[in-house]
XYZ file of C-alpha atoms in Angstrom:
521
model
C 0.000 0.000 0.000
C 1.293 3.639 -0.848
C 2.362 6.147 1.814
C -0.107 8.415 0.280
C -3.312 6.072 0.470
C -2.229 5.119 4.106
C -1.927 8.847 5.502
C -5.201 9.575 3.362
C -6.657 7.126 5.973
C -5.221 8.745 8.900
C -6.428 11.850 7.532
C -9.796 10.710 6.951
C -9.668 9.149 10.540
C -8.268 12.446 12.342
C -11.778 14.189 10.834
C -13.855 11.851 12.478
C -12.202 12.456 15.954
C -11.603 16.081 15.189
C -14.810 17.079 14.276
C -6.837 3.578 52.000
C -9.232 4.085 52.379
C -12.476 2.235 52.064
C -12.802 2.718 48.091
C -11.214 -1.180 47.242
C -11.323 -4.514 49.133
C -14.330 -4.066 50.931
C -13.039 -4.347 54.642
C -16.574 -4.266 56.075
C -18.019 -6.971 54.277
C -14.986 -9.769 53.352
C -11.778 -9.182 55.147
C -12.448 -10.026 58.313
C -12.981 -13.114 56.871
C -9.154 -14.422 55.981
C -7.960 -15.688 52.529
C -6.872 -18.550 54.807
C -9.832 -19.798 55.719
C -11.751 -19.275 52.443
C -9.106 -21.022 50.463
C -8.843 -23.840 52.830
C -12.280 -25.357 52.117
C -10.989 -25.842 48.407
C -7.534 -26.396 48.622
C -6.025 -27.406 50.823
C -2.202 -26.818 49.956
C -2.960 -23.366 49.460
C -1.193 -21.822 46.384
C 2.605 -21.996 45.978
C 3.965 -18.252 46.909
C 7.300 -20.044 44.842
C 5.176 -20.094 41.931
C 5.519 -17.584 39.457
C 1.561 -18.147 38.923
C 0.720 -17.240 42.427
C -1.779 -14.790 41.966
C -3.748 -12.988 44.662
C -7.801 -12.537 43.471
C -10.392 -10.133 44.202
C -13.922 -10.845 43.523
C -17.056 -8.678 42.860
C -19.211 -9.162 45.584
C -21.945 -10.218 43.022
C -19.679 -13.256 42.466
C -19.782 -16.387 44.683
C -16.750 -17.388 46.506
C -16.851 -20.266 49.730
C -15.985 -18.329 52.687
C -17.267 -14.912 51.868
C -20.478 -12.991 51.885
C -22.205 -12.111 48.382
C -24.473 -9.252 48.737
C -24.570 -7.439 45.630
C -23.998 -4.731 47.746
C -27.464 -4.306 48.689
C -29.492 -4.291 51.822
C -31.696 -6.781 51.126
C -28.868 -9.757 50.415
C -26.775 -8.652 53.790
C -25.455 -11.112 55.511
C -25.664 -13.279 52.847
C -23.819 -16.460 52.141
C -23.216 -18.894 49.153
C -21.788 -22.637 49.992
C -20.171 -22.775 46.884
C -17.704 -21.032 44.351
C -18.826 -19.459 41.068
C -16.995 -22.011 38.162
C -15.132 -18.854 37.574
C -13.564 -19.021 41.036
C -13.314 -22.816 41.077
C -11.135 -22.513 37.865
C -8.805 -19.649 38.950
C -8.260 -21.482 42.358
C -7.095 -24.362 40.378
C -4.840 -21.900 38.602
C -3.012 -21.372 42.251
C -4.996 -18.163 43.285
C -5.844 -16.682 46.334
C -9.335 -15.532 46.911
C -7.726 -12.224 49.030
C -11.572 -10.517 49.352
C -14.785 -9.259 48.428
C -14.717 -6.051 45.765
C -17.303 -3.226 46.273
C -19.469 -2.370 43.422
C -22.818 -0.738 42.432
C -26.158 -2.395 43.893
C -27.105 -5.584 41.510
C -24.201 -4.057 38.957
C -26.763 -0.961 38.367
C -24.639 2.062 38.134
C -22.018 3.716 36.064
C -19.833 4.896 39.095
C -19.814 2.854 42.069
C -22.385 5.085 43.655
C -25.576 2.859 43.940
C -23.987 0.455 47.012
C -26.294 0.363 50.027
C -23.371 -0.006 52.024
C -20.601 2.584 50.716
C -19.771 4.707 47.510
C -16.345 3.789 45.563
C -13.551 6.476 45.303
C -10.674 6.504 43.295
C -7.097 6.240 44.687
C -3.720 7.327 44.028
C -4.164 11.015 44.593
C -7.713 10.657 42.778
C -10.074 9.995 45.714
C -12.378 12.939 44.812
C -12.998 11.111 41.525
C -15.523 8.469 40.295
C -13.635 5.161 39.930
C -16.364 4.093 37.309
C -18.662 1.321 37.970
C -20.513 -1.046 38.138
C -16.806 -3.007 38.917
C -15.183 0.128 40.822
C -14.022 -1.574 43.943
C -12.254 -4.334 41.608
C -10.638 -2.010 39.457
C -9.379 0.093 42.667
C -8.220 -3.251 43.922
C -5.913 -3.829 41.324
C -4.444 0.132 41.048
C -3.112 -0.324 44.639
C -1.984 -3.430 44.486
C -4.317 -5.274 46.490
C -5.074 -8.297 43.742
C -3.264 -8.921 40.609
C -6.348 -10.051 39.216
C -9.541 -8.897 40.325
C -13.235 -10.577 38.373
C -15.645 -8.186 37.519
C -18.907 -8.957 35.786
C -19.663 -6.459 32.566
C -23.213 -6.290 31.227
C -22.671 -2.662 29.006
C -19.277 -1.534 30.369
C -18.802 -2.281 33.829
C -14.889 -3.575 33.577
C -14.295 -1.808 31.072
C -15.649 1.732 32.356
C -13.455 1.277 35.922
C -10.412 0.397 34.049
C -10.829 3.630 31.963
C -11.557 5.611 35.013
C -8.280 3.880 37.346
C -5.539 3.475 34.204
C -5.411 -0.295 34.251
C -6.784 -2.898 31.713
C -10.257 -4.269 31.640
C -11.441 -7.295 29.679
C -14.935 -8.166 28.484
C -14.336 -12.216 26.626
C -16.755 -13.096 23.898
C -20.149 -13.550 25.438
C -19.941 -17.650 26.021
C -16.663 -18.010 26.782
C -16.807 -18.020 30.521
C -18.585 -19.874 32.465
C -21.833 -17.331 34.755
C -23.012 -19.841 36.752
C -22.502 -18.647 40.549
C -22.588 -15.272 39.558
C -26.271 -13.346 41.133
C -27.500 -12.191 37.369
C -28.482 -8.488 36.307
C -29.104 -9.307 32.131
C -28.508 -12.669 31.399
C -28.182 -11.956 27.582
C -25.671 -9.237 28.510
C -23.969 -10.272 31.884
C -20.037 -11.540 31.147
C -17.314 -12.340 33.441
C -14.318 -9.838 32.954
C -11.194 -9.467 34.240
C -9.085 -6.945 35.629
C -5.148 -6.601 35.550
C -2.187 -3.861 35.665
C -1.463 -4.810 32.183
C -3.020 -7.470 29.665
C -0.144 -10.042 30.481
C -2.039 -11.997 33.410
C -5.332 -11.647 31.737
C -3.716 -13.368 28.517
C -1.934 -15.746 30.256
C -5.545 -17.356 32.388
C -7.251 -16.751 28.877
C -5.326 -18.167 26.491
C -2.365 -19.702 28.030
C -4.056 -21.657 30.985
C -6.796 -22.297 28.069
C -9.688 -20.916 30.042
C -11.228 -20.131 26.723
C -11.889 -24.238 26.425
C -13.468 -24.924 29.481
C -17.130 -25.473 29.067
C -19.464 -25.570 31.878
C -22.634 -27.672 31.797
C -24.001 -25.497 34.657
C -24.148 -22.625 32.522
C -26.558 -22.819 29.967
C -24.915 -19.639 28.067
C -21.341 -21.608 28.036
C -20.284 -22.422 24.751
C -20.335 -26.420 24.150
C -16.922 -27.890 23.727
C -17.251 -28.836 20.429
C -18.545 -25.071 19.438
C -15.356 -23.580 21.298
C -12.972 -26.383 19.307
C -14.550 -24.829 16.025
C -14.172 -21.474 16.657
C -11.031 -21.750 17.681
C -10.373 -23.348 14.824
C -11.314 -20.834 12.814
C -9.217 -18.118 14.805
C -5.425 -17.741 15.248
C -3.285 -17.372 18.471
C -4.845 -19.694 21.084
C -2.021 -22.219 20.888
C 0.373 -20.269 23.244
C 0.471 -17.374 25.126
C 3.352 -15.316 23.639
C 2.393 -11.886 22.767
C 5.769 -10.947 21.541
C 6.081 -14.065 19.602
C 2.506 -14.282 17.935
C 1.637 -10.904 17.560
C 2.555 -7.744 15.185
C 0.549 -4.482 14.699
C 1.982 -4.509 11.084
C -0.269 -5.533 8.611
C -3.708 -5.104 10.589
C -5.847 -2.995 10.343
C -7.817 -0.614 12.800
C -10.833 0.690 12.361
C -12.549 3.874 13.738
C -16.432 4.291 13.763
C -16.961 7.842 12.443
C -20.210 7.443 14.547
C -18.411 7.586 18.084
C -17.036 10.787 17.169
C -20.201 12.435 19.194
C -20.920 15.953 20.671
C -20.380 14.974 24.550
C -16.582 13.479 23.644
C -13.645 15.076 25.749
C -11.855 16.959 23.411
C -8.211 15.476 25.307
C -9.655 12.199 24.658
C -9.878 13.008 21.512
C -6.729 13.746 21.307
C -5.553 10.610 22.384
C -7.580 8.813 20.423
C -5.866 10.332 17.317
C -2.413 10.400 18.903
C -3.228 6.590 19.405
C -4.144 6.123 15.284
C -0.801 7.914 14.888
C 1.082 4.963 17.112
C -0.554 2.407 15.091
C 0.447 3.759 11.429
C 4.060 3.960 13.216
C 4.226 0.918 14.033
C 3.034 -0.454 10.199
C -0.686 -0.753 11.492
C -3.319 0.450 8.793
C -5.934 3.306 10.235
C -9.605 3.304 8.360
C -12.888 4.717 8.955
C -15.769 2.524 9.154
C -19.431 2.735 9.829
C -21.745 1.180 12.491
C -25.214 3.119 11.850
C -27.104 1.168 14.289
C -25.086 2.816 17.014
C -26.953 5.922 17.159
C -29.706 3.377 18.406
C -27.668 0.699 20.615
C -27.956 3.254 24.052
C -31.230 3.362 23.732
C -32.200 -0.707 23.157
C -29.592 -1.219 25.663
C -31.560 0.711 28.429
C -34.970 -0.992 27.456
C -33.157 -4.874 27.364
C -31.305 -4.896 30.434
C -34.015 -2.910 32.881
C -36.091 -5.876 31.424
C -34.540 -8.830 32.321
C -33.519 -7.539 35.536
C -37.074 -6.704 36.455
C -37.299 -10.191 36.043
C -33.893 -11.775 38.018
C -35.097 -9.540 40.522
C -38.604 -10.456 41.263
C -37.548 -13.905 43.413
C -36.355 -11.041 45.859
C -39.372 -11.120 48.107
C -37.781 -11.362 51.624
C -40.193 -15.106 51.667
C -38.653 -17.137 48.993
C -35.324 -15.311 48.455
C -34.075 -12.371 50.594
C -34.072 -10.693 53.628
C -37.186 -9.986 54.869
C -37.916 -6.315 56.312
C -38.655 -7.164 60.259
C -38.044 -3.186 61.516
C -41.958 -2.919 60.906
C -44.971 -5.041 62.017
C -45.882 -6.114 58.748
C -44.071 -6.351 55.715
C -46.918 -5.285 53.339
C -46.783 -2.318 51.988
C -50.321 -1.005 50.971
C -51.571 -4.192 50.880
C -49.416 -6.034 48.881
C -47.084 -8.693 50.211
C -43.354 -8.154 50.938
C -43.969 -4.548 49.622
C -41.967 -2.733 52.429
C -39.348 -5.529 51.869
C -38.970 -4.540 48.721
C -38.830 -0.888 49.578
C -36.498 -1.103 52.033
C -34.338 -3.746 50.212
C -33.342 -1.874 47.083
C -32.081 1.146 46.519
C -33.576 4.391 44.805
C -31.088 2.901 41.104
C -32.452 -0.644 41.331
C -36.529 0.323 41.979
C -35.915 2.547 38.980
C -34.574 -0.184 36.731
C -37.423 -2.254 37.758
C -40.382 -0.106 36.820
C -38.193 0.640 33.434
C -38.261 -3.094 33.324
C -41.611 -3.850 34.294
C -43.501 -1.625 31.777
C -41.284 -1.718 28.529
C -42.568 -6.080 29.469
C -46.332 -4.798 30.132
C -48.834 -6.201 27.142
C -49.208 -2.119 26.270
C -45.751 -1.285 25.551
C -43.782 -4.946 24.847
C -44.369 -4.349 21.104
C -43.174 -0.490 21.186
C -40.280 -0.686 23.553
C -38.593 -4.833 24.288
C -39.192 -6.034 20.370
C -37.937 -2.676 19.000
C -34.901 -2.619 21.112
C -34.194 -6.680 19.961
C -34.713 -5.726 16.409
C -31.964 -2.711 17.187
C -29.611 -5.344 18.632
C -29.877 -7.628 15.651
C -29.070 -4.336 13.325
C -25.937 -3.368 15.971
C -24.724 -7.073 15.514
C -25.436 -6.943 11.743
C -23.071 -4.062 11.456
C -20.160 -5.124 13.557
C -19.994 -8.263 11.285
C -19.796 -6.226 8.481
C -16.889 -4.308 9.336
C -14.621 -7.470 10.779
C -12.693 -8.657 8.187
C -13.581 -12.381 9.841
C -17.052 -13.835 9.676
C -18.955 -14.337 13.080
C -18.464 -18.358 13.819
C -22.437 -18.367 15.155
C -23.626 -16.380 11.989
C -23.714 -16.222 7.901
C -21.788 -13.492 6.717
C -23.903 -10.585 5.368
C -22.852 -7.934 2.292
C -22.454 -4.524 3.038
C -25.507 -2.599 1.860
C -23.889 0.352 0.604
C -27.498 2.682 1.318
C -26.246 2.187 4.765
C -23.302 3.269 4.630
C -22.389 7.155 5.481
C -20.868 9.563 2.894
C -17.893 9.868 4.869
C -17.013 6.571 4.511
C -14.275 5.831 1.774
C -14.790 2.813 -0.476
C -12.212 0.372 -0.489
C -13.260 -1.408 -3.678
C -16.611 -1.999 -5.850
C -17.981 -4.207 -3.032
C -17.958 -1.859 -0.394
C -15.976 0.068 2.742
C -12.729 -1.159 4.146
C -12.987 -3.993 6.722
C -10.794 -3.894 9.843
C -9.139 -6.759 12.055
C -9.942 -4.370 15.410
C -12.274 -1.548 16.010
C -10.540 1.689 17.854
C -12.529 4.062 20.057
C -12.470 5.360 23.603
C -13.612 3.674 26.865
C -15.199 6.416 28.236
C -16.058 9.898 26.585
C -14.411 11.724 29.012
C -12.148 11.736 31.765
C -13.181 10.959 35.782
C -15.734 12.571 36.349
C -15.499 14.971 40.284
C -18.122 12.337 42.368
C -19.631 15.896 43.878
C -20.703 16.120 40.101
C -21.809 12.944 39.901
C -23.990 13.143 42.261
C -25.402 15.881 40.998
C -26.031 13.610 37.737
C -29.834 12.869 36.087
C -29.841 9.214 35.806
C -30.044 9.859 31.898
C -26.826 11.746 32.284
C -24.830 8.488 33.915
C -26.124 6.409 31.375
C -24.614 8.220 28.581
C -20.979 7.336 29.970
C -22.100 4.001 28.538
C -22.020 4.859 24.921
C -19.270 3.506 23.924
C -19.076 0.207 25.810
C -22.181 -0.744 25.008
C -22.489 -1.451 21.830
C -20.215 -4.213 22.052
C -21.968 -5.995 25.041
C -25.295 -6.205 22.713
C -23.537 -8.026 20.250
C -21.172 -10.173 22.479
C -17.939 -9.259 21.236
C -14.989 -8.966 22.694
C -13.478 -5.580 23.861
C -10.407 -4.576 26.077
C -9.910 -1.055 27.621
C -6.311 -0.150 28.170
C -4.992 2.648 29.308
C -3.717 5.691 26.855
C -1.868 9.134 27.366
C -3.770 12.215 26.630
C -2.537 15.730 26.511
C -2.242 17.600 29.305
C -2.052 21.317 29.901
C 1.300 22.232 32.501
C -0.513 24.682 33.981
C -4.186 22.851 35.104
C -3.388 20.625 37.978
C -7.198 18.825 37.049
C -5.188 17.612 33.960
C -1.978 16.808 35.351
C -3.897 14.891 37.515
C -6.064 13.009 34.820
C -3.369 12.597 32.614
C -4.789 9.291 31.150
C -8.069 7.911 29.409
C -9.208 4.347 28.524
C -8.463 2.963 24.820
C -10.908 0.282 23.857
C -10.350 -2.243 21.592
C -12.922 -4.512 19.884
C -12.696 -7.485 18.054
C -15.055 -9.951 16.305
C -16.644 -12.810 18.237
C -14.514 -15.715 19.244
C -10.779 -13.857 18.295
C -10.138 -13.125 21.954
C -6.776 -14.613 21.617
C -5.792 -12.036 18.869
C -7.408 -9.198 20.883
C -5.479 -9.974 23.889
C -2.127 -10.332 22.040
C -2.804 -7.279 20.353
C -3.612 -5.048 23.151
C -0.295 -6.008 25.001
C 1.980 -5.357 22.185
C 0.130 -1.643 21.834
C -0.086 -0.631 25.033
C 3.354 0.072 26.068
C 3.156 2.765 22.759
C -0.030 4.454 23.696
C 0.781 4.641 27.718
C 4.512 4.134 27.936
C 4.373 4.289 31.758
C 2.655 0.892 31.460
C 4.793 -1.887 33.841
C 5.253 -5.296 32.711
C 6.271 -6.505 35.424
């Protein structure tokens, strides 16, 4: 390819972007309860500290782990205990780690800042604690920054690993919806819900992916886990699951990146911007290509995404009744609440973020609106999923490959040949659309102004795919302390369903070149 057509790209691309406290390991809900004796009821060697594998875990309190409480950080599960690990646990346990505590997070994984938890709200740390450490994971991404867990488990249902590891400058991974196993994790969206994980850098999120061959392990508990013989085929089809060798497997030269000229919205920080061009830059460097592409169902994928999720979790969340599942409200004499049966259960039980997901939930399933609001939001997800496969230069394992239809396309969009646009191996866009956000102004926040943090995140989670955010240098300003202060965004990468491996390898070869205060070690 010429210089000329590859800096006409960049060009092309820089138009669409131009124009401790009490905040991590949750000490009042898991540490009081020792690693020791969690770990002991599974294994009883305990993990090798020799072992260069020894890795010390923190898990979301909607997660189950033996040992520990699982509250969802909400009033009406306190106290609350699960005899069992999540499969997710189980398996990293068998990897040699250490369960080392519970992680805060928002109530039920509602929330886009760590702000919704009956019991405490999330900070940041490291000279940030007056800043939102993003949610719904916050207390698991805050675990990692100061080096509390190497690894911490998150769950992400539209962002919430990804959005804390924009917010904290470490990496957040959301696997290809399937690949990991949900079962012992207390369910918010069960089309959307994913285990992620959360590291320093991509290395030790590679190595229990790929290397330790996570990615294979099917669970028949699970009904959304991939079958074994489905995981053999895609992998198959993909490259770089044999070994985990980044270095080795891996070269930005020859792929090619693709930027959707539809993220380039109004409410985008203009330094992440900036970074997010600076970053296009560091891939053409490095012999990476740099296209525009278009995803026109985005525009739409916010909006589906806040009428799906509210409605299955009205639904997980009904069994909450303080007589079948729950604690029951026993301040008052009775627990009805205007007549109606575990009412002021209810009431007291959930917070103000949860009761308004429910309604949401409950009338977009009502007879009157299911037609206007839960089928039109579907049909949306099917178009946001129809356009992501067009734009991956591999074909979706679980689906027939589709033509572009060129009427779709945007004007901006270049043509690469007589069938249509360029195709990219990895989409390119920011985490977040701006920087942490002051938690004074978050609380000042409408509940329609916390949801649009989620706009870039959540496209991905409707159509299962996998996406990493990692963290990237932005410019900063000598003379603002704010910005010498929030000197970093989130970089998110995305990647077509099932080429985890790639994604993975990918990410840690660019990150060191996009945030070269990144550690390896």
């Amino acid at each position: 390819m010429s210089t000329y057509v590859r800096h006409s790209q960049l060009r092309a691309a820089h138009r669409v972007i131009s124009a401790q406290c009490r905040a991590g390991i949750l000490p009042w809900r898991s540490l009081h309860q020792t690693a020791i004796r969690s770990n002991a009821v599974v294994n009883e060697k305990g993990p090798n500290e020799n072992d260069s594998h020894f890795i010390n875990l923190a898990v979301k309190d909607n997660i189950a782990a033996e040992g520990f409480t699982t509250t969802c950080a909400s009033n009406i599960l306190t106290g609350n205990k699960i005899p069992f690990d999540a499969t997710i646990v189980r398996q990293l346990r068998e990897l040699n780690s250490t369960v080392v505590g519970k992680s805060g997070m928002d109530e039920f994984g509602m929330g886009t800042h760590s702000t919704t938890s009956a019991f405490e709200n999330i900070h940041n740390v490291c000279g940030l604690e007056k800043y939102s450490a993003g949610g719904s994971s916050g207390g698991s991404a805050v675990a990692v920054k100061k080096g509390e867990a190497d690894l911490a488990l998150g769950t992400d249902t539209g962002g919430s690993v990804r959005m804390p590891a924009a917010y904290t400058g470490i990496v957040g991974f959301k696997p290809s919806y399937g690949m990991l196993s949900r079962w012992g994790v207390v369910p918010y969206a069960n089309s959307l819900d994913t285990v992620g994980l959360l590291a320093r850098t991509v290395d030790p999120i590679g190595k229990v992916i790929v290397g330790d061959g996570l990615h294979l392990k099917h669970d028949p508990h699970d009904p959304t886990s991939l079958p074994l013989q489905v995981r053999e085929r895609c992998v198959a089809e993909r490259s770089g699951y044999k070994s985990w060798d980044p270095s080795q497997n891996t070269k930005i030269q020859g792929l090619t990146f693709g930027i959707p000229i539809e993220y380039n919205i109004e409410e985008l920080d203009s330094r992440i911007s900036q970074g997010w061009l600076t970053a296009a830059q560091k891939i053409e460097e490095l012999g990476g290509r740099v296209v525009s592409v278009s995803l026109p169902s985005t525009k739409n994928a916010l909006s589906a995404y806040y009428v799906i999720a509210p409605a299955e979790a009205a639904s997980n969340l009904s069994k909450y009744d303080g007589v079948r599942y729950g604690k029951r409200d026993s301040e008052h004499g009775s627990d009805t609440y205007e007549g109606i049966l575990y009412g002021k259960t209810r009431e007291t039980g959930f917070g103000s973020e949860v009761k308004r997901r429910i309604l949401l939930g409950s009338y977009t399933l009502s007879s009157e609106a299911m037609d206007n609001y839960f089928i039109q939001a579907q049909k949306v997800r099917r178009l946001v999923k129809r356009d992501f496969d067009r734009v991956f230069k591999l074909s979706n394992p679980l689906e027939d490959q589709q033509p572009f239809d060129l009427s779709d396309m945007e004007d901006t969009v270049q043509l690469e040949n007589k069938l249509g646009p360029a195709q990219a191996d990895f989409l390119l866009c920011p985490t977040a659309p701006t920087t942490p956000p002051l938690l004074e102004d978050v609380m000042k926040q409408t509940p329609l102004d916390s949801y649009m943090n989620d706009v870039f995140t959540v496209p991905a989670s409707l159509a299962g795919l996998p996406a990493i955010s990692i963290p990237m240098d932005i410019p900063v300003d000598p003379a603002k302390e704010e910005e010498k202060l929030l000197s970093f965004g989130g970089l998110q990468l995305i990647g077509q369903y099932w080429d985890d491996a790639r994604l993975l390898s990918t990410a840690s070869i660019l990150s060191p070149h996009v945030f070269p205060r990144i550690s390896h070690h």
